[in-house]
XYZ file of C-alpha atoms in Angstrom:
641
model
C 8.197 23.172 -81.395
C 11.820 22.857 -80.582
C 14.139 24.041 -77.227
C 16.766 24.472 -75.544
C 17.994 23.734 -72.486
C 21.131 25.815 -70.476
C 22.755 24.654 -67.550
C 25.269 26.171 -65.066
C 27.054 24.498 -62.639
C 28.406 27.403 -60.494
C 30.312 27.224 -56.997
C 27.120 28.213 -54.989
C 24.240 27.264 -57.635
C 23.366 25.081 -60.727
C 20.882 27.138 -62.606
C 19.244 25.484 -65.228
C 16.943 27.560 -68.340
C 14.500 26.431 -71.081
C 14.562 28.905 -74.641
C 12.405 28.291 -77.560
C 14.091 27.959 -80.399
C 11.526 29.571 -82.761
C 11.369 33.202 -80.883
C 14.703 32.945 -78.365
C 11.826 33.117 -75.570
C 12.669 31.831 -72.136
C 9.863 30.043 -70.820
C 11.323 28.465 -67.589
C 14.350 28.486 -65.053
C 15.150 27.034 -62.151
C 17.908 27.190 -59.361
C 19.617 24.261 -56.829
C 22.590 24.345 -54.706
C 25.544 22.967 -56.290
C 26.479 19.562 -54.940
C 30.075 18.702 -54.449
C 31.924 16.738 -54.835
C 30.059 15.529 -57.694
C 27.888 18.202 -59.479
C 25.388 16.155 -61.317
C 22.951 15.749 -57.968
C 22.715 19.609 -58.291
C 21.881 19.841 -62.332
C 19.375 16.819 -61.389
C 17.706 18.971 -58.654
C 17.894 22.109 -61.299
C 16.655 20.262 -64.066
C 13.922 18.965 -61.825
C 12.565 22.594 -60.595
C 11.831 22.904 -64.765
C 8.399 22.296 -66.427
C 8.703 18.180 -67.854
C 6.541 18.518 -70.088
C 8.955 20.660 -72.200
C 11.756 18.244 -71.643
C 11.053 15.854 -74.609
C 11.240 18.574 -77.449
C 14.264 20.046 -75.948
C 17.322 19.335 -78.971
C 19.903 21.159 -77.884
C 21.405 21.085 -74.597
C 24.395 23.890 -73.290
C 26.425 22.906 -70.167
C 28.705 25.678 -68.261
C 30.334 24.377 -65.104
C 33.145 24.923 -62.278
C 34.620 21.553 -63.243
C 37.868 22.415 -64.596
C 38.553 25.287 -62.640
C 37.688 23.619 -59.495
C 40.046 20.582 -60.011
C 43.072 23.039 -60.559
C 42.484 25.390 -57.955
C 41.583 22.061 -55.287
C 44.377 19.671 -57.041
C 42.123 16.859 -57.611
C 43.117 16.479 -60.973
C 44.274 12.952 -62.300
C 48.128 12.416 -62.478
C 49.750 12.980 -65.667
C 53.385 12.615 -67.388
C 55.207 15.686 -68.826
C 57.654 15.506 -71.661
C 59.825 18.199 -72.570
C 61.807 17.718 -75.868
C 64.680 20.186 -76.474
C 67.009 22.736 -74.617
C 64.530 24.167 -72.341
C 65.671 26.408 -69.724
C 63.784 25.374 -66.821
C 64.014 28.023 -63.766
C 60.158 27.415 -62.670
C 58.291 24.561 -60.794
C 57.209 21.903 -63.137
C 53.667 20.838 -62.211
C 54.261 17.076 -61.315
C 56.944 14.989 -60.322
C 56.858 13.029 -63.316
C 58.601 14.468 -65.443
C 61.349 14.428 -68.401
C 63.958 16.392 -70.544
C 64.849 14.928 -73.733
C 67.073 16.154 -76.753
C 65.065 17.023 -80.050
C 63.146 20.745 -80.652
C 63.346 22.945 -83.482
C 64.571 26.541 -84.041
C 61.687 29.590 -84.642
C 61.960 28.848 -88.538
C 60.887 25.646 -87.758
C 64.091 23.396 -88.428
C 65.638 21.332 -86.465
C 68.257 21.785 -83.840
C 68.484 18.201 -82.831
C 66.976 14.831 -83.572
C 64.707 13.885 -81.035
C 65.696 10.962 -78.557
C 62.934 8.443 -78.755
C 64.823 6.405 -77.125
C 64.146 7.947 -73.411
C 60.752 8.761 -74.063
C 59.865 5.136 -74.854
C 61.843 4.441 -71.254
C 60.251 7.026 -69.133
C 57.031 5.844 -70.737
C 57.305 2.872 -69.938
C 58.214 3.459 -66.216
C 55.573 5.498 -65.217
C 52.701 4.251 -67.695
C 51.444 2.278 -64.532
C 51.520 5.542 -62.132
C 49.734 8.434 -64.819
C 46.550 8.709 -66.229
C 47.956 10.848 -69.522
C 50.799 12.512 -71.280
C 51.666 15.660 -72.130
C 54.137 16.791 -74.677
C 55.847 20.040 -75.189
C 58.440 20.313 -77.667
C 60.631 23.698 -78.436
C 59.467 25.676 -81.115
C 56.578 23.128 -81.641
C 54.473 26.358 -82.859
C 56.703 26.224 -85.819
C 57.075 22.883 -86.610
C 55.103 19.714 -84.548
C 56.967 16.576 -86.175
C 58.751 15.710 -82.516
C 55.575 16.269 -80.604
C 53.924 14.033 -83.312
C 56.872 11.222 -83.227
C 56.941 11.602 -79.759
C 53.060 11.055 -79.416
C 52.305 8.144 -81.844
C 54.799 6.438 -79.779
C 53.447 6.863 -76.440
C 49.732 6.070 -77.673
C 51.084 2.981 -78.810
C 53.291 1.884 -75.979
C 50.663 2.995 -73.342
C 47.326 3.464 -74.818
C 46.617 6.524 -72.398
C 45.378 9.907 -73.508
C 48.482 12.097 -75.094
C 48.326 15.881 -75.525
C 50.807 17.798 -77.631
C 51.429 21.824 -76.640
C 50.902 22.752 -80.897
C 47.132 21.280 -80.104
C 46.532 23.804 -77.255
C 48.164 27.012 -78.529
C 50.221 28.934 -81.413
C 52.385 31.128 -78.847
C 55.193 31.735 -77.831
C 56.367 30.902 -74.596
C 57.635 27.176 -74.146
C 56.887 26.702 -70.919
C 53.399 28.175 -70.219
C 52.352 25.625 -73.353
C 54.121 22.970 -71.389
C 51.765 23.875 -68.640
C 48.819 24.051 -70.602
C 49.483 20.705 -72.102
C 49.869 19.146 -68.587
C 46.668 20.458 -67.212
C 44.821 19.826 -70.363
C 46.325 16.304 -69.812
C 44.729 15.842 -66.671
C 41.500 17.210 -67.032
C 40.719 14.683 -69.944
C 39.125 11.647 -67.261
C 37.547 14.574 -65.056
C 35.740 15.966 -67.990
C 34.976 12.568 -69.620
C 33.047 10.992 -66.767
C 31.050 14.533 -65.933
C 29.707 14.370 -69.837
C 29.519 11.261 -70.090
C 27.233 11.293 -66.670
C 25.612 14.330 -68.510
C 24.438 12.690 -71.678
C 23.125 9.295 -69.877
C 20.828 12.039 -67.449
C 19.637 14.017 -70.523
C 19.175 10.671 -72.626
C 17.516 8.994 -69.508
C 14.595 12.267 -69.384
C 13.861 11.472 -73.159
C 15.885 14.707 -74.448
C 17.119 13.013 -77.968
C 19.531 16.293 -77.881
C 23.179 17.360 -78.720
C 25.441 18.407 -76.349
C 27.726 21.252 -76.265
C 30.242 22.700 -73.148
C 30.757 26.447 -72.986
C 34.116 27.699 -73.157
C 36.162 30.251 -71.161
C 35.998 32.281 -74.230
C 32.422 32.622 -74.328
C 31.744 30.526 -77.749
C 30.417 26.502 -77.339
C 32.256 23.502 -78.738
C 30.598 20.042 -78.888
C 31.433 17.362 -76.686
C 34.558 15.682 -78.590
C 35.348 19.152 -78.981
C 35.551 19.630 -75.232
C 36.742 16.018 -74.257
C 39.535 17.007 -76.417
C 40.316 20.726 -74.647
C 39.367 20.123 -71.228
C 41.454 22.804 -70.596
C 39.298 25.571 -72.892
C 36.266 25.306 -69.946
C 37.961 26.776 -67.018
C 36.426 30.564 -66.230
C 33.505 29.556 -68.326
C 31.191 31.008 -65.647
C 32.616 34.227 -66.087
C 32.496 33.912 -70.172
C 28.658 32.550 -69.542
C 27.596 35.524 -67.351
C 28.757 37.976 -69.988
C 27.315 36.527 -73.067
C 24.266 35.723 -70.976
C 24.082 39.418 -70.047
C 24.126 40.506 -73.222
C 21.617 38.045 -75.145
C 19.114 38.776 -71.542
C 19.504 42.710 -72.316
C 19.379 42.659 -75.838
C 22.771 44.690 -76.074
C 25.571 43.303 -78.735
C 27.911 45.813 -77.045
C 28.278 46.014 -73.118
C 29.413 45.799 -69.940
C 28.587 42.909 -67.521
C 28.842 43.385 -63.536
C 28.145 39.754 -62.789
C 27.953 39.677 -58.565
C 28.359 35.908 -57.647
C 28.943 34.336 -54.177
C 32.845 34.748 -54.381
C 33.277 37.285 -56.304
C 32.373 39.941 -58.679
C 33.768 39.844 -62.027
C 33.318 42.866 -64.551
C 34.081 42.159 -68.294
C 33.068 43.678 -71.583
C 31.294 42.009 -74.843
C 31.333 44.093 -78.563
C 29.212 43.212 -80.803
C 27.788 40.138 -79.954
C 32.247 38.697 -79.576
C 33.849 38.836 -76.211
C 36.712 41.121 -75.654
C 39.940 38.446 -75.270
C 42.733 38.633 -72.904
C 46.530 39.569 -74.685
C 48.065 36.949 -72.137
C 46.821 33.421 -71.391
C 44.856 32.636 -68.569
C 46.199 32.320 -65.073
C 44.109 29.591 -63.057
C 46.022 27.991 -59.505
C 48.613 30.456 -60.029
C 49.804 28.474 -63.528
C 49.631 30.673 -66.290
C 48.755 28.918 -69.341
C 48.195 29.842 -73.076
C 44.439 29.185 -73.010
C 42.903 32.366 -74.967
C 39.839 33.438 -72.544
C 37.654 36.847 -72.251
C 39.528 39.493 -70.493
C 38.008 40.143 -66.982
C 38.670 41.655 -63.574
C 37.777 39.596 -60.762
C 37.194 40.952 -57.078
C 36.964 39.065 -53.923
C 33.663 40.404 -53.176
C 30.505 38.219 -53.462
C 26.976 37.966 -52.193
C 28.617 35.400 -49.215
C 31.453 37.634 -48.229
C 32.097 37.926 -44.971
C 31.337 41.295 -43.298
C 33.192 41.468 -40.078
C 34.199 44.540 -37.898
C 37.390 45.385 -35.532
C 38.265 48.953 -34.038
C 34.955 50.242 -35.242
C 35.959 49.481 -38.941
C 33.742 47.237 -40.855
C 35.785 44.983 -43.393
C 34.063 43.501 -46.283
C 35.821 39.987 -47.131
C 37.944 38.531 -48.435
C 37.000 35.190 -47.361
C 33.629 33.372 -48.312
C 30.889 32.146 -45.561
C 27.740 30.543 -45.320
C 25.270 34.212 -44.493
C 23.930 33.508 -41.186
C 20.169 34.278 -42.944
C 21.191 30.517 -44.859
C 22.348 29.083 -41.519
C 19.478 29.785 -40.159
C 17.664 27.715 -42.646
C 20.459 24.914 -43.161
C 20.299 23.862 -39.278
C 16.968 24.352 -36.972
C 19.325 25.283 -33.826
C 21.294 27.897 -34.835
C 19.128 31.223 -34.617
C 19.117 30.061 -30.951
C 22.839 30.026 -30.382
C 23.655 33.224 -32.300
C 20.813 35.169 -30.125
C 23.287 34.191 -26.955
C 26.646 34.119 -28.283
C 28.761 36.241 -26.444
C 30.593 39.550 -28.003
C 34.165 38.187 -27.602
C 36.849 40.653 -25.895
C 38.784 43.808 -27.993
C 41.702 41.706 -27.282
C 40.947 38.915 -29.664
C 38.234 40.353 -31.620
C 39.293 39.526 -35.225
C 38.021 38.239 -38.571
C 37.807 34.640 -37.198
C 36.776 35.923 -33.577
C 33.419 37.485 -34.102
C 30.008 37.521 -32.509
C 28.462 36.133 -35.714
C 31.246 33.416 -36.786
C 30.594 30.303 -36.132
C 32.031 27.079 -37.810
C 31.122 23.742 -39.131
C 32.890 20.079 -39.572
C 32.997 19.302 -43.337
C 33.126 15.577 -44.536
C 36.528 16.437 -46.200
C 38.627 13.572 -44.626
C 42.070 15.333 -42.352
C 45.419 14.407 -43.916
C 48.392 15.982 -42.880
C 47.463 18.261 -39.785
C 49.435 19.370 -37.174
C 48.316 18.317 -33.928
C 47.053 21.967 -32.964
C 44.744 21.906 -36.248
C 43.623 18.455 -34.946
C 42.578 20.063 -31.513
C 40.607 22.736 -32.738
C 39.056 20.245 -35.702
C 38.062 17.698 -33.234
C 36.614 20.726 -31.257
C 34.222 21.766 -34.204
C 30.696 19.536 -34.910
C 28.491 19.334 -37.863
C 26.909 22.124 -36.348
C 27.552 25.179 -35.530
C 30.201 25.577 -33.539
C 31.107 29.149 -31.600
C 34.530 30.433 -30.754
C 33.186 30.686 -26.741
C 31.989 26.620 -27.254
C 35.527 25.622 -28.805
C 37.344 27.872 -25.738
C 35.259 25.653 -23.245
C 36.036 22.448 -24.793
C 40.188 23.331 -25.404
C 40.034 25.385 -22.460
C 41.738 28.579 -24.454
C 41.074 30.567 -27.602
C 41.926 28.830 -30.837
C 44.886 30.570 -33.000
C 43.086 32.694 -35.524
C 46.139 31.077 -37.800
C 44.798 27.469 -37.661
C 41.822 28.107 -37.920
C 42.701 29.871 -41.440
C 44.735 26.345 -42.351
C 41.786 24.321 -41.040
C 39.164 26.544 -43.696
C 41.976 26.729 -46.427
C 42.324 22.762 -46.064
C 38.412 22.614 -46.592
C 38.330 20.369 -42.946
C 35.842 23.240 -41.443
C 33.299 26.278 -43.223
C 32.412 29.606 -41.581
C 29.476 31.044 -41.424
C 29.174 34.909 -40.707
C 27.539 38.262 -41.508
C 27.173 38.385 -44.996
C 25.938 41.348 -47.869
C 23.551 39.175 -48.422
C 22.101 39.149 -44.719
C 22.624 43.439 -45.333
C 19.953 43.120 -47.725
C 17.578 40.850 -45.652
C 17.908 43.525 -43.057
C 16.976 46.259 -45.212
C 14.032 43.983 -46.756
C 15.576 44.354 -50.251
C 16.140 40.543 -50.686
C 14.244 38.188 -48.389
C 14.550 34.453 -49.385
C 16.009 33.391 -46.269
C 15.420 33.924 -42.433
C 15.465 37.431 -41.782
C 15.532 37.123 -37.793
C 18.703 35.263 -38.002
C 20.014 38.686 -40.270
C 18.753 41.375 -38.204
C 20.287 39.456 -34.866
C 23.670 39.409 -36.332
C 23.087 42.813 -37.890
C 22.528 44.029 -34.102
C 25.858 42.458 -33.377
C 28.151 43.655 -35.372
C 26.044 47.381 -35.217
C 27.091 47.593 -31.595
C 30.906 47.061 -32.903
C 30.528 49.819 -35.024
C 28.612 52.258 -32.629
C 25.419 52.183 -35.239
C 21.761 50.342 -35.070
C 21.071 47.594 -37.166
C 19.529 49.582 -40.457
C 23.146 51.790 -40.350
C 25.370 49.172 -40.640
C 23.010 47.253 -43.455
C 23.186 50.535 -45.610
C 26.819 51.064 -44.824
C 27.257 47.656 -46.004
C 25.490 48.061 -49.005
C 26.862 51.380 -49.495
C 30.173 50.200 -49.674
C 29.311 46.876 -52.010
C 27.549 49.321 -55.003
C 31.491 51.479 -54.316
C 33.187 48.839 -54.691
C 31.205 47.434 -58.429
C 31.520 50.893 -59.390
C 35.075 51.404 -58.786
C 35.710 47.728 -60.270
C 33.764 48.736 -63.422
C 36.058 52.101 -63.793
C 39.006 49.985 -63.157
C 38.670 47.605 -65.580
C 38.123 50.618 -68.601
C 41.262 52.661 -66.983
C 43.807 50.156 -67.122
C 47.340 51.270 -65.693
C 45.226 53.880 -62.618
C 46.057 51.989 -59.875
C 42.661 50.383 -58.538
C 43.100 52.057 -55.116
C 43.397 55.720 -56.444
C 40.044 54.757 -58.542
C 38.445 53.253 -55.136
C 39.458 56.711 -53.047
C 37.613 58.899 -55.836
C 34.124 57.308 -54.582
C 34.482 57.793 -51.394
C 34.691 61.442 -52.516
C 31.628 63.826 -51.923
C 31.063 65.412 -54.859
C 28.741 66.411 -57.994
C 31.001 64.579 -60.510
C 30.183 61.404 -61.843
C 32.170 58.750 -64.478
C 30.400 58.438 -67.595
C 30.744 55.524 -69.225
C 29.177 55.171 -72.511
C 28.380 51.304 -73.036
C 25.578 50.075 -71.528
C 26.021 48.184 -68.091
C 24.301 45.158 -67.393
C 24.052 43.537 -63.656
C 23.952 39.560 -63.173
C 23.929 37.649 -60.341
C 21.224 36.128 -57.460
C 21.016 39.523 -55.192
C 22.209 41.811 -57.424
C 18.733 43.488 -58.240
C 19.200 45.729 -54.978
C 21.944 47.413 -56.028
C 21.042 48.640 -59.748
C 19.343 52.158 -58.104
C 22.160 52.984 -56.129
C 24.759 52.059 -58.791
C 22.737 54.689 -60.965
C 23.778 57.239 -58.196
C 27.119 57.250 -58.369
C 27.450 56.110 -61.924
C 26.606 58.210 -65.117
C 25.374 55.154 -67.574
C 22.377 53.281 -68.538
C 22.413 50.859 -65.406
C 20.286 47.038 -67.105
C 18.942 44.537 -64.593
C 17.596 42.208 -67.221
C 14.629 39.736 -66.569
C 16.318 36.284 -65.415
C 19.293 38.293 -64.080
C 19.561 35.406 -61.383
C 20.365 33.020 -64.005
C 22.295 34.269 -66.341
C 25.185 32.049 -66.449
C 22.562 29.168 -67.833
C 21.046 31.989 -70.592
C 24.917 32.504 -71.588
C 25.500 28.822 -71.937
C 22.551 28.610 -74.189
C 22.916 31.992 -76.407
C 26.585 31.624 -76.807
C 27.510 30.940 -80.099
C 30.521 28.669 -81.630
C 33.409 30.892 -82.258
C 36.816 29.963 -83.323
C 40.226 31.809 -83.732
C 42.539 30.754 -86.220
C 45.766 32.420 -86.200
C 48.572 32.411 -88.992
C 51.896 34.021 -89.244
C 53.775 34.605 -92.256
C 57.892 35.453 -92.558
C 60.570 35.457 -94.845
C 62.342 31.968 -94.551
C 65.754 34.179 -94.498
C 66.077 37.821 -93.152
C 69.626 37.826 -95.488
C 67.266 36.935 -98.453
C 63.744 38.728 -97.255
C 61.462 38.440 -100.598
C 63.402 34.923 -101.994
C 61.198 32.529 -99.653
C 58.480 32.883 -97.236
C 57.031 30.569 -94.471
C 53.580 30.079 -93.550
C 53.070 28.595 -90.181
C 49.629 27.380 -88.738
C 48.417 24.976 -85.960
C 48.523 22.704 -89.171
C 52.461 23.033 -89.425
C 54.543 24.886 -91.869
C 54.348 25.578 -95.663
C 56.823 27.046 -97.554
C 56.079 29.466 -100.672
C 58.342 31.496 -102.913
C 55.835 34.387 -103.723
C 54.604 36.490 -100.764
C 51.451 36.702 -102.509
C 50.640 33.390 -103.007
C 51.760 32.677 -98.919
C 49.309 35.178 -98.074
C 46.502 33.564 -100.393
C 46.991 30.164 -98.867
C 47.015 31.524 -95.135
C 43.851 33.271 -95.877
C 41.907 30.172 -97.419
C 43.605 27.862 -94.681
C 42.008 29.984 -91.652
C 38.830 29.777 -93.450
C 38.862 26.076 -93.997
C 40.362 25.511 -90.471
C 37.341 27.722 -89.108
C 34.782 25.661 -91.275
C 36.052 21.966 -90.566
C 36.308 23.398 -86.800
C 32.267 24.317 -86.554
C 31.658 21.290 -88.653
C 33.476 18.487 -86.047
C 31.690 20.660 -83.031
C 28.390 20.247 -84.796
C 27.258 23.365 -85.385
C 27.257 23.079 -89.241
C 28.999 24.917 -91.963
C 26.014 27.493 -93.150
C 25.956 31.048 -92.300
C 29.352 30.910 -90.733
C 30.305 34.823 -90.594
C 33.924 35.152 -91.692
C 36.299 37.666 -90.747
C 39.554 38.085 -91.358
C 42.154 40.815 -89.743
C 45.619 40.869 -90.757
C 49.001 43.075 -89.064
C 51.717 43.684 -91.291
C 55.325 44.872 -90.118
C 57.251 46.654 -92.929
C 60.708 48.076 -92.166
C 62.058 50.937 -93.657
C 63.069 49.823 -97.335
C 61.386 46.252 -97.090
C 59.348 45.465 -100.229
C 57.011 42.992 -98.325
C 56.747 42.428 -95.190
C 58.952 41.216 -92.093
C 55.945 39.461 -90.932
C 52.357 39.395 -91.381
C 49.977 38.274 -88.584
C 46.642 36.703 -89.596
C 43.820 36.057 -87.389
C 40.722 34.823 -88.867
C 37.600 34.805 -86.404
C 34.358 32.693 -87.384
C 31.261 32.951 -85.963
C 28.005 30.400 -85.977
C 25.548 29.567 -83.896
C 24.246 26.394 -82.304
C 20.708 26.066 -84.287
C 22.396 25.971 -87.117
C 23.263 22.025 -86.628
C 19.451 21.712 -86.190
């Protein structure tokens, strides 16, 4: 008997799950807080809440994980060297100071405008060699023709013998500088990613799991591990891409809609027919947008740990994450205590950091850069909870709501507050923490709002099950202005949306809300079995999928059926009969698509083939101005077994 095992290293939790192979069965799962900065203590502690006994037989093993996406948005990424070869017009910030502009780049039929100047990339190389951990290379019109990015690499391998990646590698696109970017962040995600797998394989080889390994991507298909040392980049948002192909393998449903309701956030996305519905633009991640194809979502900052706070009777729901107060209560002995005697401050500075139920706590993040009145307050806080009315007496005033907002956004201190998730402790729905420390800050925030405790919790969860629903409906009417969607459920009335895919709810606490999402919602509302771990269940049932895009144009538009041009990831062919152009394209997706699953081990048999083509005929045109191929194979991971 053979299995599986998925992992998923998320921001709150690594969830780990064991499928047999022979029926797609889940047998086991198991759930651990993630550990930062370093997230293998928390797949240990996952992997360790599974039956061992399995563990042996397992023989394929599916990581998703926060890696990527976390060293971009934190900027703990390794340094890295960009290259820019021809006349770029630069009128955005380039993403590190080291950085050069260089003659060469080609025009969009793929010749060149100017010889590339090897010269100063050898000397910038040089230079900074000692000061980077990579190179990235983006040339002008590389999409069309790679030879400078090429020259331009071979050299730097060989003068430096650091990790080089070339913008044609990452993305057929347009848009020169957006594949600059993604070259640069690919660039420096190469060590992060290499010393998390490589810690990955020694902890599965050191349990006796003789498996292969494969990373989830943010597109919801799996690649295997030189695949993803290669494309670092390709991970980021794989939680999201996990939840929704874990969704649908967990409901059975090759066509719908995922609600997935994590700590953070809530993201809603859509899955037909077993493939992910893609994004039209790249992804955005740290406010870079990149080329990086990834499943289209809409992401909310509402989670399960968002803080609930109240001011002029009117209860806010986030948009900042805290540790619920029901978690506090469990993470240090003391602090049901404090929060039974912790004064309601004053109207006056009653605020989202000034609340009866916030309290804060010293991280082991070391201070760098502060001003000296973010080092009062920070020496102020301990590693316990810490009240507003205890910093007040030891500062002897009330700390500026403003630093304290740079202290959290610095990571030097982390709130804790009311919480959704403490709503649902009060109302008994979800009770895996310490309800007493719940209903006291329940009672607190109640009085605020001239309610009792059980009020406020429903209002609260009232308001969370709006806010999915209108989030849903927002992401299927794009261009309604999410607002005027929100208002309509706030609405009294018999009318209900229909939506006519199936809906599917992930996430730890989400089970609560599937009744009253079926009262305002006109849809077959899923809560699946292992809801709580679906990210893991996506990492394992997600298949290897690969995109291979080809465009083909007349080499002159004064000349439109003498010559045409084939251009591919692979470079640029030339053919005089559109027919035969079109032939090759067709045959070089599909052996693109096959070498592709064959290097990611997931082997070449049963591959599902499909290819889609867009034509553009003017008026009076014989063939066509340009034809757009995109050839999509599908395969799964058994396969290679």
């Amino acid at each position: 008997m053979k299995y599986s095992l998925g992992i998923d290293a998320g921001g709150t939790y690594t969830d780990a799950v064991l499928l047999r192979d022979t029926d797609e069965e889940i047998i086991d799962s198991s759930k651990a807080l993630t550990s930062y900065p370093d997230p293998l203590e928390g797949i240990r502690n996952a992997i360790n809440g599974l039956d061992q006994s399995y563990l042996d037989k397992v023989k394929v093993v599916s990581v998703s994980t926060t890696l990527s996406t976390n060293s971009i948005l934190e900027g703990t990424g390794f340094p890295v060297a960009l290259i820019l070869i021809g006349k770029y017009e630069i009128t955005k910030e380039l993403p590190t100071k080291h950085h050069i502009q260089v003659a060469g780049g080609h025009d969009h039929n793929g010749i060149e405008t100017e010889a590339v100047d090897l010269r100063s990339i050898e000397e910038f190389a040089l230079k900074v060699k000692d000061r980077v951990s990579a190179f990235a290379i983006s040339s002008y019109f590389s999409i069309r023709n790679h030879d400078h990015e090429l020259e331009a690499k071979k050299i730097i391998g060989e003068l430096t013998g650091l990790p080089v990646v070339c913008g044609h590698e990452l993305s057929q696109d347009l848009g020169a500088y957006e594949r600059a970017v993604t070259a640069f962040l690919n660039a420096q995600l190469i060590p992060v990613t290499e010393r998390f797998m490589g810690t990955v394989k020694s902890e599965i080889k050191s349990r006796g799991m003789d498996a292969k390994v494969f990373m989830l991507k943010c597109d919801g298909s799996v690649v295997g591990i030189q695949e993803a040392l290669r494309k670092p980049i390709e991970s980021i948002f794989s939680g999201p891409a996990g939840s929704l192909v874990g969704a649908s393998f967990l409901a059975e449903k090759g066509t719908c809609a995922v609600i997935d309701v994590g700590g953070t956030s809530t993201d809603v996305s859509v899955i037909y027919n077993g493939v992910p519905e893609m994004s039209d633009a790249g992804a955005v991640v740290g406010g870079w947008q990149t080329r990086v194809k990834a499943i289209r979502m809409e992401t909310s900052a509402m989670g399960g740990d968002s803080h609930i706070w109240v001011k002029a009777k009117k209860i806010s729901i986030g948009p900042r994450r805290v540790i619920p107060l029901c978690r506090a209560a469990v993470l240090y002995p003391d602090f049901l205590k404090h929060l039974k005697v912790n004064p309601i401050p004053s109207k006056r500075i009653l605020g989202i950091n000034h609340q009866p139920t916030k309290f804060y706590v010293r991280t082991d993040y070391e201070a760098i850069e502060i001003s000296d009145g973010e080092k009062e307050i920070l020496d102020s806080v301990k590693k316990e909870p810490t009240s507003i009315t205890e910093i007040f007496n030891r500062i002897k005033k009330y700390p500026s709501s403003e630093l304290i907002d740079r202290l959290i956004q610095k990571r030097l201190i982390q709130a804790i507050g009311f919480t959704p998730t403490d709503a649902l402790h009060v109302l008994g729905d979800y009770t895996e923490r310490n309800v007493e420390a719940a209903n006291t800050g329940a009672d607190m925030l109640a009085s605020l709002a001239d309610m009792d405790r059980y009020e406020f919790a429903n209002h609260v969860k009232r308001e969370f099950t709006k806010n999915m629903a209108s989030n849903l409906v927002s992401f299927f009417l794009e261009g309604i202005p999410k607002n005027e969607v929100r208002r309509i459920f706030d609405i009294d009335s018999p009318a209900k949306f229909k939506v006519d895919v199936p809906i599917v709810l992930i996430g730890g606490p989400v089970a609560p809300f599937a009744e009253d999402l079926r009262k305002i919602l006109d849809a077959e509302i899923i809560l699946p079995t292992f809801s709580n771990v679906g990210n893991a269940a996506g990492a394992l049932a997600a298949k290897g999928i690969r995109r291979a895009e080809i465009l083909i144009r007349p080499a002159s538009m004064a000349a439109p059926d003498w010559e045409f041009l084939v251009f591919s990831e692979r470079g640029k062919d030339s053919f005089y009969q559109y027919e035969e152009a079109l032939e090759y394209a067709i045959n070089l997706g599909e052996t693109m698509i096959i070498d592709y699953m064959k290097d990611a081990g997931l082997g070449s048999e049963h591959i599902q083939i499909d290819v889609k083509k867009e034509e553009i005929i003017p008026e009076g045109w014989v063939k066509p101005m340009e034809t757009k191929l995109v050839v999509l194979g599908v395969g799964t991971k058994n396969e290679a077994i």
